[in-house]
Amino acid sequence: MEAQSGQKRWTKRRRWIGLGAAGVVVVVALIATLAHPFGPHPHKAVARSDPGSHVAMPPIPPIRPLYGAIAVADNGAAGKTWGHRSRSQAERDAMRMCAHPSCQVLSVFTRCGAIAHDGERFHGGIGHSRQVAEHDARTRLGGGWIVTSACN
C-alpha cells in the first residue's frame, strides 16, 4: 500500500511540474509575441508588404483621372460632357453635343470646367471646384459672366 501511495505522490508531482512548465512556455510565448508581433504594425498603414510580413500585398494602382470637356459655338450653342476615361473621348462627345459647325472645345478638365462670355468672346477655365473654375474662366476672359460649367 505504501508503494502505491508513494507512486501517486510522484504522479501528482509530475503533473504539477508539467503544468508549471507549460505555464512558463505560455508566458514566454506571450512576451515574445507582444515584444515582436508578427506581420505589419497594427497602426501603420501599409501600401506594400513589410519585409517581416508573410502576406504579399499587390501595389495600389494609381487612380485614373476622369475627363470632361465643354465646347461652345459662336451662336452660344454648347455641349458639355464629363466622366470619360480619355481626354479625346470627352472632347469628341462635347463637340457632338454642341452640334454646330463653329463649335470649339474651350475647356477640358479632370475636376471642373467653366465657360465665361463677355458679349463678344468666350473663354474656358478649370479648377478643383465649380467656383474656382468659374473664377478662372472670368479672369482669363477679363470679366463677363458664366455661360455654363460642369464637374466630374
PDB file of C-alpha atoms in Angstrom:
ATOM      1  CA  MET A   1       0.000   0.000   0.000  1.00  0.00           C
ATOM      2  CA  GLU A   2       2.855   2.292   0.937  1.00  0.00           C
ATOM      3  CA  ALA A   3       4.434   1.867  -2.533  1.00  0.00           C
ATOM      4  CA  GLN A   4       1.186   2.697  -4.249  1.00  0.00           C
ATOM      5  CA  SER A   5       0.763   5.861  -2.179  1.00  0.00           C
ATOM      6  CA  GLY A   6       4.344   6.963  -2.987  1.00  0.00           C
ATOM      7  CA  GLN A   7       3.698   6.327  -6.672  1.00  0.00           C
ATOM      8  CA  LYS A   8       0.572   8.511  -6.548  1.00  0.00           C
ATOM      9  CA  ARG A   9       2.587  11.304  -4.947  1.00  0.00           C
ATOM     10  CA  TRP A  10       5.199  11.143  -7.744  1.00  0.00           C
ATOM     11  CA  THR A  11       2.421  11.130 -10.357  1.00  0.00           C
ATOM     12  CA  LYS A  12       0.836  14.212  -8.787  1.00  0.00           C
ATOM     13  CA  ARG A  13       4.239  15.885  -8.539  1.00  0.00           C
ATOM     14  CA  ARG A  14       4.958  15.168 -12.233  1.00  0.00           C
ATOM     15  CA  ARG A  15       1.591  16.652 -13.206  1.00  0.00           C
ATOM     16  CA  TRP A  16       2.333  19.845 -11.248  1.00  0.00           C
ATOM     17  CA  ILE A  17       5.810  20.066 -12.770  1.00  0.00           C
ATOM     18  CA  GLY A  18       4.337  19.569 -16.284  1.00  0.00           C
ATOM     19  CA  LEU A  19       1.641  22.157 -15.644  1.00  0.00           C
ATOM     20  CA  GLY A  20       4.232  24.632 -14.341  1.00  0.00           C
ATOM     21  CA  ALA A  21       6.484  24.056 -17.363  1.00  0.00           C
ATOM     22  CA  ALA A  22       3.532  24.565 -19.736  1.00  0.00           C
ATOM     23  CA  GLY A  23       2.660  27.794 -17.945  1.00  0.00           C
ATOM     24  CA  VAL A  24       6.225  29.063 -18.320  1.00  0.00           C
ATOM     25  CA  VAL A  25       6.146  28.255 -22.065  1.00  0.00           C
ATOM     26  CA  VAL A  26       2.852  30.151 -22.493  1.00  0.00           C
ATOM     27  CA  VAL A  27       4.178  33.204 -20.638  1.00  0.00           C
ATOM     28  CA  VAL A  28       7.393  33.248 -22.705  1.00  0.00           C
ATOM     29  CA  ALA A  29       5.373  32.928 -25.941  1.00  0.00           C
ATOM     30  CA  LEU A  30       3.114  35.839 -24.940  1.00  0.00           C
ATOM     31  CA  ILE A  31       6.074  38.034 -24.064  1.00  0.00           C
ATOM     32  CA  ALA A  32       7.778  37.208 -27.371  1.00  0.00           C
ATOM     33  CA  THR A  33       4.592  37.959 -29.333  1.00  0.00           C
ATOM     34  CA  LEU A  34       3.988  41.270 -27.589  1.00  0.00           C
ATOM     35  CA  ALA A  35       7.616  42.324 -27.957  1.00  0.00           C
ATOM     36  CA  HIS A  36       7.805  41.411 -31.685  1.00  0.00           C
ATOM     37  CA  PRO A  37       4.329  40.985 -33.229  1.00  0.00           C
ATOM     38  CA  PHE A  38       4.094  39.038 -36.453  1.00  0.00           C
ATOM     39  CA  GLY A  39       3.279  40.973 -39.647  1.00  0.00           C
ATOM     40  CA  PRO A  40       2.966  44.734 -40.082  1.00  0.00           C
ATOM     41  CA  HIS A  41       2.412  47.082 -37.178  1.00  0.00           C
ATOM     42  CA  PRO A  42      -1.342  47.266 -36.449  1.00  0.00           C
ATOM     43  CA  HIS A  43      -1.403  51.087 -36.535  1.00  0.00           C
ATOM     44  CA  LYS A  44       0.806  51.512 -39.584  1.00  0.00           C
ATOM     45  CA  ALA A  45      -0.818  51.921 -42.998  1.00  0.00           C
ATOM     46  CA  VAL A  46       0.918  49.640 -45.471  1.00  0.00           C
ATOM     47  CA  ALA A  47       0.767  50.105 -49.238  1.00  0.00           C
ATOM     48  CA  ARG A  48       3.082  47.189 -49.918  1.00  0.00           C
ATOM     49  CA  SER A  49       4.105  44.226 -47.839  1.00  0.00           C
ATOM     50  CA  ASP A  50       6.557  44.819 -44.996  1.00  0.00           C
ATOM     51  CA  PRO A  51       9.797  42.796 -45.000  1.00  0.00           C
ATOM     52  CA  GLY A  52       8.639  40.896 -41.891  1.00  0.00           C
ATOM     53  CA  SER A  53       5.205  40.125 -43.316  1.00  0.00           C
ATOM     54  CA  HIS A  54       4.320  36.743 -44.729  1.00  0.00           C
ATOM     55  CA  VAL A  55       1.426  38.147 -46.750  1.00  0.00           C
ATOM     56  CA  ALA A  56       2.251  39.632 -50.149  1.00  0.00           C
ATOM     57  CA  MET A  57       0.055  42.631 -50.946  1.00  0.00           C
ATOM     58  CA  PRO A  58      -0.253  43.894 -54.522  1.00  0.00           C
ATOM     59  CA  PRO A  59       0.712  47.529 -55.102  1.00  0.00           C
ATOM     60  CA  ILE A  60      -2.145  50.029 -55.083  1.00  0.00           C
ATOM     61  CA  PRO A  61      -2.855  51.073 -58.683  1.00  0.00           C
ATOM     62  CA  PRO A  62      -2.882  54.808 -59.423  1.00  0.00           C
ATOM     63  CA  ILE A  63      -6.277  56.465 -59.652  1.00  0.00           C
ATOM     64  CA  ARG A  64      -7.104  57.119 -63.288  1.00  0.00           C
ATOM     65  CA  PRO A  65      -8.492  60.612 -63.814  1.00  0.00           C
ATOM     66  CA  LEU A  66     -11.852  61.144 -65.468  1.00  0.00           C
ATOM     67  CA  TYR A  67     -12.086  63.819 -68.130  1.00  0.00           C
ATOM     68  CA  GLY A  68     -14.763  66.303 -69.046  1.00  0.00           C
ATOM     69  CA  ALA A  69     -14.989  68.925 -71.777  1.00  0.00           C
ATOM     70  CA  ILE A  70     -17.100  71.912 -72.761  1.00  0.00           C
ATOM     71  CA  ALA A  71     -17.487  73.050 -76.375  1.00  0.00           C
ATOM     72  CA  VAL A  72     -19.145  76.329 -77.401  1.00  0.00           C
ATOM     73  CA  ALA A  73     -20.245  77.728 -80.774  1.00  0.00           C
ATOM     74  CA  ASP A  74     -20.312  81.378 -81.909  1.00  0.00           C
ATOM     75  CA  ASN A  75     -24.111  81.418 -81.601  1.00  0.00           C
ATOM     76  CA  GLY A  76     -23.950  80.278 -77.934  1.00  0.00           C
ATOM     77  CA  ALA A  77     -24.752  76.605 -78.522  1.00  0.00           C
ATOM     78  CA  ALA A  78     -22.849  74.500 -76.007  1.00  0.00           C
ATOM     79  CA  GLY A  79     -22.082  70.872 -75.378  1.00  0.00           C
ATOM     80  CA  LYS A  80     -20.630  69.581 -72.147  1.00  0.00           C
ATOM     81  CA  THR A  81     -19.659  66.129 -71.020  1.00  0.00           C
ATOM     82  CA  TRP A  82     -17.913  64.508 -68.052  1.00  0.00           C
ATOM     83  CA  GLY A  83     -16.864  61.147 -66.638  1.00  0.00           C
ATOM     84  CA  HIS A  84     -14.793  59.940 -69.615  1.00  0.00           C
ATOM     85  CA  ARG A  85     -11.682  57.784 -69.256  1.00  0.00           C
ATOM     86  CA  SER A  86      -9.844  59.654 -72.017  1.00  0.00           C
ATOM     87  CA  ARG A  87      -9.400  63.301 -72.900  1.00  0.00           C
ATOM     88  CA  SER A  88     -10.069  62.669 -76.594  1.00  0.00           C
ATOM     89  CA  GLN A  89     -13.386  60.913 -75.883  1.00  0.00           C
ATOM     90  CA  ALA A  90     -14.505  63.824 -73.690  1.00  0.00           C
ATOM     91  CA  GLU A  91     -13.637  66.316 -76.444  1.00  0.00           C
ATOM     92  CA  ARG A  92     -15.447  64.267 -79.124  1.00  0.00           C
ATOM     93  CA  ASP A  93     -18.593  63.980 -77.003  1.00  0.00           C
ATOM     94  CA  ALA A  94     -18.600  67.714 -76.207  1.00  0.00           C
ATOM     95  CA  MET A  95     -18.310  68.523 -79.935  1.00  0.00           C
ATOM     96  CA  ARG A  96     -21.081  66.043 -80.765  1.00  0.00           C
ATOM     97  CA  MET A  97     -23.373  67.556 -78.112  1.00  0.00           C
ATOM     98  CA  CYS A  98     -22.627  71.108 -79.249  1.00  0.00           C
ATOM     99  CA  ALA A  99     -23.736  70.113 -82.775  1.00  0.00           C
ATOM    100  CA  HIS A 100     -22.873  73.338 -84.592  1.00  0.00           C
ATOM    101  CA  PRO A 101     -20.248  73.907 -87.321  1.00  0.00           C
ATOM    102  CA  SER A 102     -18.498  76.675 -85.332  1.00  0.00           C
ATOM    103  CA  CYS A 103     -18.167  74.636 -82.098  1.00  0.00           C
ATOM    104  CA  GLN A 104     -14.787  74.663 -80.386  1.00  0.00           C
ATOM    105  CA  VAL A 105     -13.687  72.873 -77.225  1.00  0.00           C
ATOM    106  CA  LEU A 106     -12.752  75.659 -74.805  1.00  0.00           C
ATOM    107  CA  SER A 107     -12.340  73.707 -71.574  1.00  0.00           C
ATOM    108  CA  VAL A 108     -11.005  70.207 -70.894  1.00  0.00           C
ATOM    109  CA  PHE A 109     -10.875  69.289 -67.216  1.00  0.00           C
ATOM    110  CA  THR A 110     -10.364  66.500 -64.716  1.00  0.00           C
ATOM    111  CA  ARG A 111     -12.167  68.229 -61.827  1.00  0.00           C
ATOM    112  CA  CYS A 112     -14.326  71.157 -63.002  1.00  0.00           C
ATOM    113  CA  GLY A 113     -14.548  73.402 -66.049  1.00  0.00           C
ATOM    114  CA  ALA A 114     -16.473  76.558 -66.947  1.00  0.00           C
ATOM    115  CA  ILE A 115     -17.081  78.913 -69.874  1.00  0.00           C
ATOM    116  CA  ALA A 116     -17.302  82.712 -69.499  1.00  0.00           C
ATOM    117  CA  HIS A 117     -18.705  85.164 -72.077  1.00  0.00           C
ATOM    118  CA  ASP A 118     -18.369  88.947 -72.305  1.00  0.00           C
ATOM    119  CA  GLY A 119     -20.808  89.604 -75.148  1.00  0.00           C
ATOM    120  CA  GLU A 120     -18.188  89.072 -77.870  1.00  0.00           C
ATOM    121  CA  ARG A 121     -15.833  86.291 -76.851  1.00  0.00           C
ATOM    122  CA  PHE A 122     -15.969  83.017 -74.932  1.00  0.00           C
ATOM    123  CA  HIS A 123     -13.172  81.670 -72.741  1.00  0.00           C
ATOM    124  CA  GLY A 124     -12.773  78.484 -70.721  1.00  0.00           C
ATOM    125  CA  GLY A 125     -11.403  77.896 -67.251  1.00  0.00           C
ATOM    126  CA  ILE A 126     -10.635  74.939 -64.997  1.00  0.00           C
ATOM    127  CA  GLY A 127     -10.345  74.350 -61.254  1.00  0.00           C
ATOM    128  CA  HIS A 128     -10.694  71.924 -58.374  1.00  0.00           C
ATOM    129  CA  SER A 129     -14.260  73.160 -57.714  1.00  0.00           C
ATOM    130  CA  ARG A 130     -17.034  74.782 -59.744  1.00  0.00           C
ATOM    131  CA  GLN A 131     -16.404  78.170 -58.099  1.00  0.00           C
ATOM    132  CA  VAL A 132     -12.667  78.046 -58.850  1.00  0.00           C
ATOM    133  CA  ALA A 133     -13.290  77.015 -62.482  1.00  0.00           C
ATOM    134  CA  GLU A 134     -15.813  79.840 -62.956  1.00  0.00           C
ATOM    135  CA  HIS A 135     -13.417  82.369 -61.422  1.00  0.00           C
ATOM    136  CA  ASP A 136     -10.614  81.080 -63.678  1.00  0.00           C
ATOM    137  CA  ALA A 137     -12.790  81.457 -66.808  1.00  0.00           C
ATOM    138  CA  ARG A 138     -13.850  85.038 -65.910  1.00  0.00           C
ATOM    139  CA  THR A 139     -10.264  86.003 -65.041  1.00  0.00           C
ATOM    140  CA  ARG A 140      -8.864  84.638 -68.305  1.00  0.00           C
ATOM    141  CA  LEU A 141     -11.568  86.484 -70.247  1.00  0.00           C
ATOM    142  CA  GLY A 142     -11.077  89.703 -68.293  1.00  0.00           C
ATOM    143  CA  GLY A 143     -14.656  89.887 -66.996  1.00  0.00           C
ATOM    144  CA  GLY A 144     -18.011  88.716 -68.259  1.00  0.00           C
ATOM    145  CA  TRP A 145     -20.425  86.111 -66.951  1.00  0.00           C
ATOM    146  CA  ILE A 146     -20.547  82.338 -66.746  1.00  0.00           C
ATOM    147  CA  VAL A 147     -22.426  80.611 -69.561  1.00  0.00           C
ATOM    148  CA  THR A 148     -22.036  77.022 -68.376  1.00  0.00           C
ATOM    149  CA  SER A 149     -19.949  74.816 -66.111  1.00  0.00           C
ATOM    150  CA  ALA A 150     -19.537  71.128 -65.280  1.00  0.00           C
ATOM    151  CA  CYS A 151     -17.664  68.896 -62.840  1.00  0.00           C
ATOM    152  CA  ASN A 152     -16.611  65.257 -62.722  1.00  0.00           C
TER     153      ASN A 152
END
